[in-house]
Amino acid sequence: MATFPSARKSKSPVAQREALEGYLFILPWLLGLLIFILVPIIASFYFSLTSFEVVKPPIFVGLENYVRLIHDQLFWQALKVTCIYVVTSTPLGLILSFAIALLMNQKVRFVSLWRTIFYMPTLVPVIASTMLWLWIFNPQFGLLNTLLRYVGIEGPLWLGHSQWALPSLIIMSLWTVGGPMLIYLAGLQGIPTDLYEAAEVDGAGAWAKFWAVTLPMMTPVIFFNLIMNMIFAFQVFTQAFIMTQGGPRYATLFYVLYLYQNAFKFFRMGYAAALAWVLFLAILLMTALVFRSSAIWVFYEGEVRKR
Amino acid sequence: MFQPIAKRSTGRVLCLLLFVMVLFSSCAPVTAPAGQATTGAAAGPVEIRLASYGLGDAWNKALEDTLKPFEAANPNIKVKVEFRPIDGYWDKLQTEYAGGQAPDITINQMNWVVPGAARGMFVDLKPFIDRDKLDMSAYFYPMEPEWGWQGGMYGGLLYAGGQALYINKDLLKATGLDFPKDDWTWDDLLAYAQKMTDPATNQWGIHMGIINPPYWSTSFIHGTGGTVLNAAGDKCTLTDPKAQAGLQFVADLIQKYKVMPPPSSLEGQTNPFLSGKVGIYFGGTWEESAIREAGFDWDFAHMPINKDTGTRSVQMGSNAWSLLSTSKNQEQAWKVIEFLMGEGGQRGMMKNGVPGLKSVVDSQEYRDLHKPQNVDVLWNDFAQYGHDYYPTPDTDEWWAAVSQETSAIWSGEATVAEATERACKAVDEIFARRPAEWKR
């Protein structure tokens, strides 16, 4: 078989210039990546091996911070709170956003208006929506307890009670289901209608069509939303920072909040860096597991499904 | 010789990692020795960067106006005021300091001074104070308990601040009550609160802005003879029955007598006293200007006395000006702080807070500015019954631990005994990790 002469040795001047131009074009991005992302990532790993109070030079301590994590009860509490949040808010959000997307995919009047209404909360800045939810959860004047009082129920203290604080934040997380809903909607509208027609010819009813056509065809979108929502859930911070400061009784001590407190309130940047690396590895592991599982449950139209 | 690509890449990555680690290990933050009062390096006019969080246009203007006479009298010093958002102020200051970009002077909250001082962030002002023979007895506000650390002084007074007791006089009148007498007791407080509470109209006798120790419930802990920490600041004392009795009184206000709502009812509100439906409000001195705009008649009251112990206590805690140890113009920066602590600075800011100088706080001009309210109550209580916030180098950490546990008292999830037991266990664990050099 004929081969081209070694491309490495015989690049034409034009090709070389084009390559140079190409590199120059990506240089700003490359520099940004190096300076603002790669270097801080590597630096954070180095800091995780130090005792670093931010305002004093770091002192190398080896793996001491990582060993300390094992004995730190608040680390385990933060991990527990975050994991509960991830395994509850993520599936709840996925199911609710999928259900809304299915509704929004129907031919109903003012559907564009409904879609806008459901999507709108995602446009509200987190700080603003957090303040709004503080009011909603206010046990005395809040919307939630006022509604409950109408039906004769005296609502709980919500954020003020250690048993209700985390569920409150999980409920609040459903406020932004409009984002994944929009992605689901795009996916639903991309399902070829001939599949439904074929199913109807086979005598499939609404439920069978959903189960045999819609759901399998949507699995790549569900997979994408699952990965994204899971990562966001692991990194949740602002809500607890503003609303509860991790309380009461550490009931909402999210991992990133604990990390922040260590870095900037308790002068333990080295320990916080170790926390960050553990979180990174945890997210990496969970993402890898979900990716691995995708071979079983995600169906790509262009592929022959492996069995 | 041929090398597998993966192996070569791994080697390169490791080299890069090592290089960056070596690079960072040599990037030590610029840190001057703590307490070393260097003299100004610059000759001629110098610019002093003074950083503060902005507290509204009026406050910001008052600070700038206050500094004008100083600049006129000191043409060699130009003060550049940098207003920043209050959120994240402390975080930013730390990173600026680490990067050698910190201002010369910073505003400080009470929980930042000693933690920063213990880590060498701030310059000890005592050598300057001694050298310039600053008359510290001219201040009614004791600065040493708030901003002193290991014999040094790391803050210059901005205000004399802390806890204030606000009374809604319109509600008093509507309930047929007279203004509390100067020597009113906890029993009187409860009786007043019971008369002013009306669940039907969501009207409460008492409200506390910030409740957890070392905030406003602490004045009750002190009232029963208890403390939060021991005198050395290295042991939690909340499990002492005396301290527990004070906390129990506050818990009873919420759960037994129902004259005060649980703190969670504050969610979403900046200050419930402004609604006009709270009779007695334990708040901060910094809330005065907002309350002044509330549109009802109110006044300051003395803190009530515990009749069993005869003790009256009020929590102090205020803003300070601190000199950053990275400043290259420490002499000039000190002059600015000295001015702000002095007659000019205290008079300039007296509309916005409680001045710490006796001569200013005892002046008719100051009283007139705060009329019709009786501001003498505030500073007299501070001067006679004030207690500090137990500042330590790990203040924020143990405060957070105490706050997490005591919050369970107010929600009714834990008894005072249970919560204080857990709080003290957590606090003492934090203290056990302290380095040896942190002895006071």
Short mmCIF file of N, CA and C in Angstrom, two decimals, chain A residues 39 42-43 46-47 49 53-58 68 134-135 137-141 157 159-162 245-250 260 263-268, chain B residues 17 20-21 24-25 28-29 31 90-91 94-95 97-98 115 119 121 202 204 261-262 264-269 396-397 401 404-405 407-408 411 413 422 433:
data_model
loop_
_atom_site.label_atom_id
_atom_site.label_comp_id
_atom_site.label_asym_id
_atom_site.label_seq_id
_atom_site.Cartn_x
_atom_site.Cartn_y
_atom_site.Cartn_z
N VAL A 39 -2.57 25.13 37.10
CA VAL A 39 -1.64 25.49 38.18
C VAL A 39 -2.35 25.49 39.54
N ILE A 42 -2.81 21.87 40.66
CA ILE A 42 -1.56 21.25 41.15
C ILE A 42 -1.16 21.89 42.49
N ALA A 43 -1.35 23.23 42.55
CA ALA A 43 -1.01 23.93 43.80
C ALA A 43 -1.86 23.40 44.95
N TYR A 46 -0.43 20.32 46.28
CA TYR A 46 0.73 20.58 47.14
C TYR A 46 0.27 21.11 48.50
N PHE A 47 -0.68 22.06 48.49
CA PHE A 47 -1.16 22.61 49.76
C PHE A 47 -1.81 21.54 50.64
N LEU A 49 -0.76 18.82 51.20
CA LEU A 49 0.31 18.11 51.92
C LEU A 49 1.01 19.03 52.91
N GLU A 53 -1.89 28.08 56.85
CA GLU A 53 -2.90 28.95 57.46
C GLU A 53 -3.24 30.16 56.59
N VAL A 54 -2.92 30.13 55.35
CA VAL A 54 -3.13 31.20 54.37
C VAL A 54 -2.20 32.39 54.63
N VAL A 55 -2.25 32.92 55.85
CA VAL A 55 -1.49 34.14 56.12
C VAL A 55 -0.07 33.82 56.61
N LYS A 56 0.27 32.55 56.66
CA LYS A 56 1.64 32.16 57.02
C LYS A 56 2.14 31.16 55.98
N PRO A 57 3.45 31.07 55.80
CA PRO A 57 3.95 30.15 54.77
C PRO A 57 3.55 28.71 55.07
N PRO A 58 3.29 27.93 54.01
CA PRO A 58 2.91 26.52 54.23
C PRO A 58 4.08 25.69 54.75
N ARG A 68 -5.76 12.91 59.16
CA ARG A 68 -6.65 13.60 60.08
C ARG A 68 -8.11 13.51 59.65
N LEU A 134 -36.02 31.35 52.17
CA LEU A 134 -35.97 31.63 53.61
C LEU A 134 -37.34 32.08 54.08
N TRP A 135 -37.97 32.90 53.27
CA TRP A 135 -39.31 33.36 53.60
C TRP A 135 -40.32 32.22 53.54
N PHE A 137 -39.82 29.14 54.07
CA PHE A 137 -39.63 28.21 55.19
C PHE A 137 -39.80 28.86 56.56
N ASN A 138 -39.99 30.16 56.60
CA ASN A 138 -40.14 30.81 57.90
C ASN A 138 -41.30 30.16 58.66
N PRO A 139 -41.02 29.59 59.84
CA PRO A 139 -42.08 28.83 60.53
C PRO A 139 -43.24 29.69 60.99
N GLN A 140 -42.98 30.97 61.20
CA GLN A 140 -44.03 31.84 61.73
C GLN A 140 -44.87 32.48 60.63
N PHE A 141 -44.16 33.09 59.66
CA PHE A 141 -44.89 33.83 58.62
C PHE A 141 -44.79 33.17 57.24
N LEU A 157 -40.44 23.52 62.24
CA LEU A 157 -39.57 24.70 62.22
C LEU A 157 -38.71 24.74 60.95
N LEU A 159 -36.06 24.94 58.65
CA LEU A 159 -34.60 25.11 58.73
C LEU A 159 -34.10 25.20 60.17
N GLY A 160 -35.02 25.43 61.11
CA GLY A 160 -34.62 25.59 62.51
C GLY A 160 -34.60 24.27 63.26
N HIS A 161 -34.91 23.17 62.62
CA HIS A 161 -34.97 21.88 63.29
C HIS A 161 -34.05 20.90 62.57
N SER A 162 -33.25 20.17 63.36
CA SER A 162 -32.23 19.34 62.71
C SER A 162 -32.82 18.21 61.87
N GLN A 245 -25.87 27.94 57.69
CA GLN A 245 -24.48 27.86 58.16
C GLN A 245 -24.14 26.43 58.64
N GLY A 246 -24.79 25.46 58.02
CA GLY A 246 -24.47 24.06 58.35
C GLY A 246 -25.31 23.49 59.49
N GLY A 247 -26.10 24.32 60.14
CA GLY A 247 -26.87 23.86 61.29
C GLY A 247 -28.30 23.53 60.92
N PRO A 248 -29.15 23.31 61.90
CA PRO A 248 -28.81 23.16 63.31
C PRO A 248 -28.22 21.78 63.60
N ARG A 249 -27.30 21.76 64.53
CA ARG A 249 -26.59 20.55 64.93
C ARG A 249 -25.96 19.84 63.73
N TYR A 250 -25.34 20.61 62.84
CA TYR A 250 -24.60 20.08 61.67
C TYR A 250 -25.50 19.32 60.69
N TYR A 260 -15.06 25.21 52.90
CA TYR A 260 -14.93 26.68 52.95
C TYR A 260 -14.61 27.16 54.37
N ALA A 263 -11.08 26.55 55.17
CA ALA A 263 -10.12 27.38 54.41
C ALA A 263 -10.10 28.81 54.91
N PHE A 264 -11.28 29.41 55.11
CA PHE A 264 -11.32 30.85 55.35
C PHE A 264 -11.77 31.27 56.73
N LYS A 265 -12.37 30.36 57.49
CA LYS A 265 -12.80 30.75 58.83
C LYS A 265 -11.87 30.16 59.89
N PHE A 266 -11.37 28.96 59.63
CA PHE A 266 -10.57 28.28 60.64
C PHE A 266 -9.07 28.29 60.31
N PHE A 267 -8.68 29.02 59.28
CA PHE A 267 -7.27 29.14 58.89
C PHE A 267 -6.62 27.77 58.62
N ARG A 268 -7.35 26.89 57.96
CA ARG A 268 -6.76 25.58 57.65
C ARG A 268 -6.86 25.30 56.15
N LEU B 17 4.82 18.16 37.63
CA LEU B 17 4.25 18.19 38.98
C LEU B 17 5.30 18.60 40.00
N VAL B 20 6.21 22.30 39.62
CA VAL B 20 5.19 23.21 40.17
C VAL B 20 5.19 23.15 41.70
N MET B 21 5.40 21.96 42.25
CA MET B 21 5.43 21.84 43.71
C MET B 21 6.61 22.60 44.31
N PHE B 24 5.84 26.26 44.16
CA PHE B 24 4.91 26.72 45.18
C PHE B 24 5.49 26.68 46.58
N SER B 25 6.36 25.70 46.78
CA SER B 25 6.94 25.65 48.12
C SER B 25 7.83 26.86 48.37
N ALA B 28 6.45 31.65 49.43
CA ALA B 28 5.97 31.92 50.78
C ALA B 28 5.29 33.27 50.81
N PRO B 29 4.17 33.38 51.52
CA PRO B 29 3.52 34.67 51.60
C PRO B 29 4.43 35.71 52.26
N THR B 31 5.27 37.95 54.86
CA THR B 31 4.82 38.07 56.24
C THR B 31 5.89 38.74 57.10
N TRP B 90 -13.39 39.27 54.98
CA TRP B 90 -12.31 38.64 55.75
C TRP B 90 -11.55 37.64 54.88
N ASP B 91 -12.27 36.89 54.04
CA ASP B 91 -11.63 35.92 53.15
C ASP B 91 -10.67 36.65 52.21
N GLN B 94 -7.48 37.97 53.84
CA GLN B 94 -6.49 36.91 54.05
C GLN B 94 -5.70 36.62 52.77
N THR B 95 -6.42 36.50 51.66
CA THR B 95 -5.73 36.17 50.41
C THR B 95 -4.88 37.35 49.92
N TYR B 97 -3.43 39.46 51.85
CA TYR B 97 -2.28 39.45 52.75
C TYR B 97 -1.26 38.40 52.28
N ALA B 98 -1.79 37.21 51.96
CA ALA B 98 -0.90 36.13 51.50
C ALA B 98 -0.19 36.52 50.22
N PRO B 115 -7.62 36.37 66.10
CA PRO B 115 -7.16 35.33 65.17
C PRO B 115 -6.09 35.82 64.20
N ARG B 119 -1.61 35.14 64.27
CA ARG B 119 -0.93 34.60 63.08
C ARG B 119 -0.05 35.63 62.41
N MET B 121 -0.72 38.70 61.34
CA MET B 121 -1.28 39.57 60.29
C MET B 121 -1.20 41.05 60.66
N ASN B 202 -49.74 38.07 66.34
CA ASN B 202 -48.31 37.82 66.10
C ASN B 202 -47.43 38.85 66.77
N TRP B 204 -44.99 39.92 69.80
CA TRP B 204 -44.12 39.24 70.76
C TRP B 204 -43.56 40.20 71.80
N PRO B 261 -40.36 34.22 70.15
CA PRO B 261 -40.41 33.16 69.14
C PRO B 261 -39.04 32.49 69.00
N PRO B 262 -39.00 31.24 68.51
CA PRO B 262 -37.69 30.62 68.30
C PRO B 262 -36.92 31.37 67.22
N SER B 264 -35.58 30.59 64.59
CA SER B 264 -35.84 30.27 63.18
C SER B 264 -36.92 31.17 62.58
N SER B 265 -37.72 31.80 63.44
CA SER B 265 -38.74 32.71 62.92
C SER B 265 -38.12 33.99 62.37
N LEU B 266 -36.82 34.14 62.59
CA LEU B 266 -36.12 35.31 62.04
C LEU B 266 -35.78 35.13 60.57
N GLU B 267 -35.91 33.90 60.07
CA GLU B 267 -35.50 33.61 58.70
C GLU B 267 -36.18 34.56 57.71
N GLY B 268 -35.36 35.14 56.87
CA GLY B 268 -35.89 36.05 55.86
C GLY B 268 -36.12 37.46 56.35
N GLN B 269 -35.92 37.70 57.65
CA GLN B 269 -36.12 39.05 58.18
C GLN B 269 -34.78 39.61 58.64
N ASP B 396 -13.66 31.79 65.62
CA ASP B 396 -14.72 31.38 64.69
C ASP B 396 -15.04 29.90 64.81
N GLU B 397 -14.02 29.11 65.09
CA GLU B 397 -14.24 27.66 65.12
C GLU B 397 -15.06 27.25 66.35
N ALA B 401 -19.05 25.84 66.83
CA ALA B 401 -19.39 24.61 67.56
C ALA B 401 -20.47 24.89 68.61
N GLN B 404 -23.84 25.61 66.87
CA GLN B 404 -24.50 24.40 66.35
C GLN B 404 -25.26 23.67 67.45
N GLU B 405 -24.63 23.57 68.61
CA GLU B 405 -25.25 22.77 69.68
C GLU B 405 -26.33 23.54 70.42
N SER B 407 -28.20 25.84 69.36
CA SER B 407 -29.40 26.10 68.54
C SER B 407 -30.46 25.03 68.79
N ALA B 408 -30.02 23.85 69.23
CA ALA B 408 -30.98 22.77 69.51
C ALA B 408 -31.82 23.07 70.76
N SER B 411 -34.91 25.22 69.54
CA SER B 411 -35.91 24.49 68.76
C SER B 411 -36.59 23.42 69.61
N GLU B 413 -35.17 20.72 70.70
CA GLU B 413 -34.65 19.38 70.40
C GLU B 413 -33.76 18.85 71.50
N ARG B 422 -22.68 18.73 74.99
CA ARG B 422 -22.13 18.48 73.65
C ARG B 422 -21.29 19.66 73.18
N ARG B 433 -6.39 20.99 70.30
CA ARG B 433 -5.54 21.01 69.10
C ARG B 433 -4.70 22.27 69.00
#
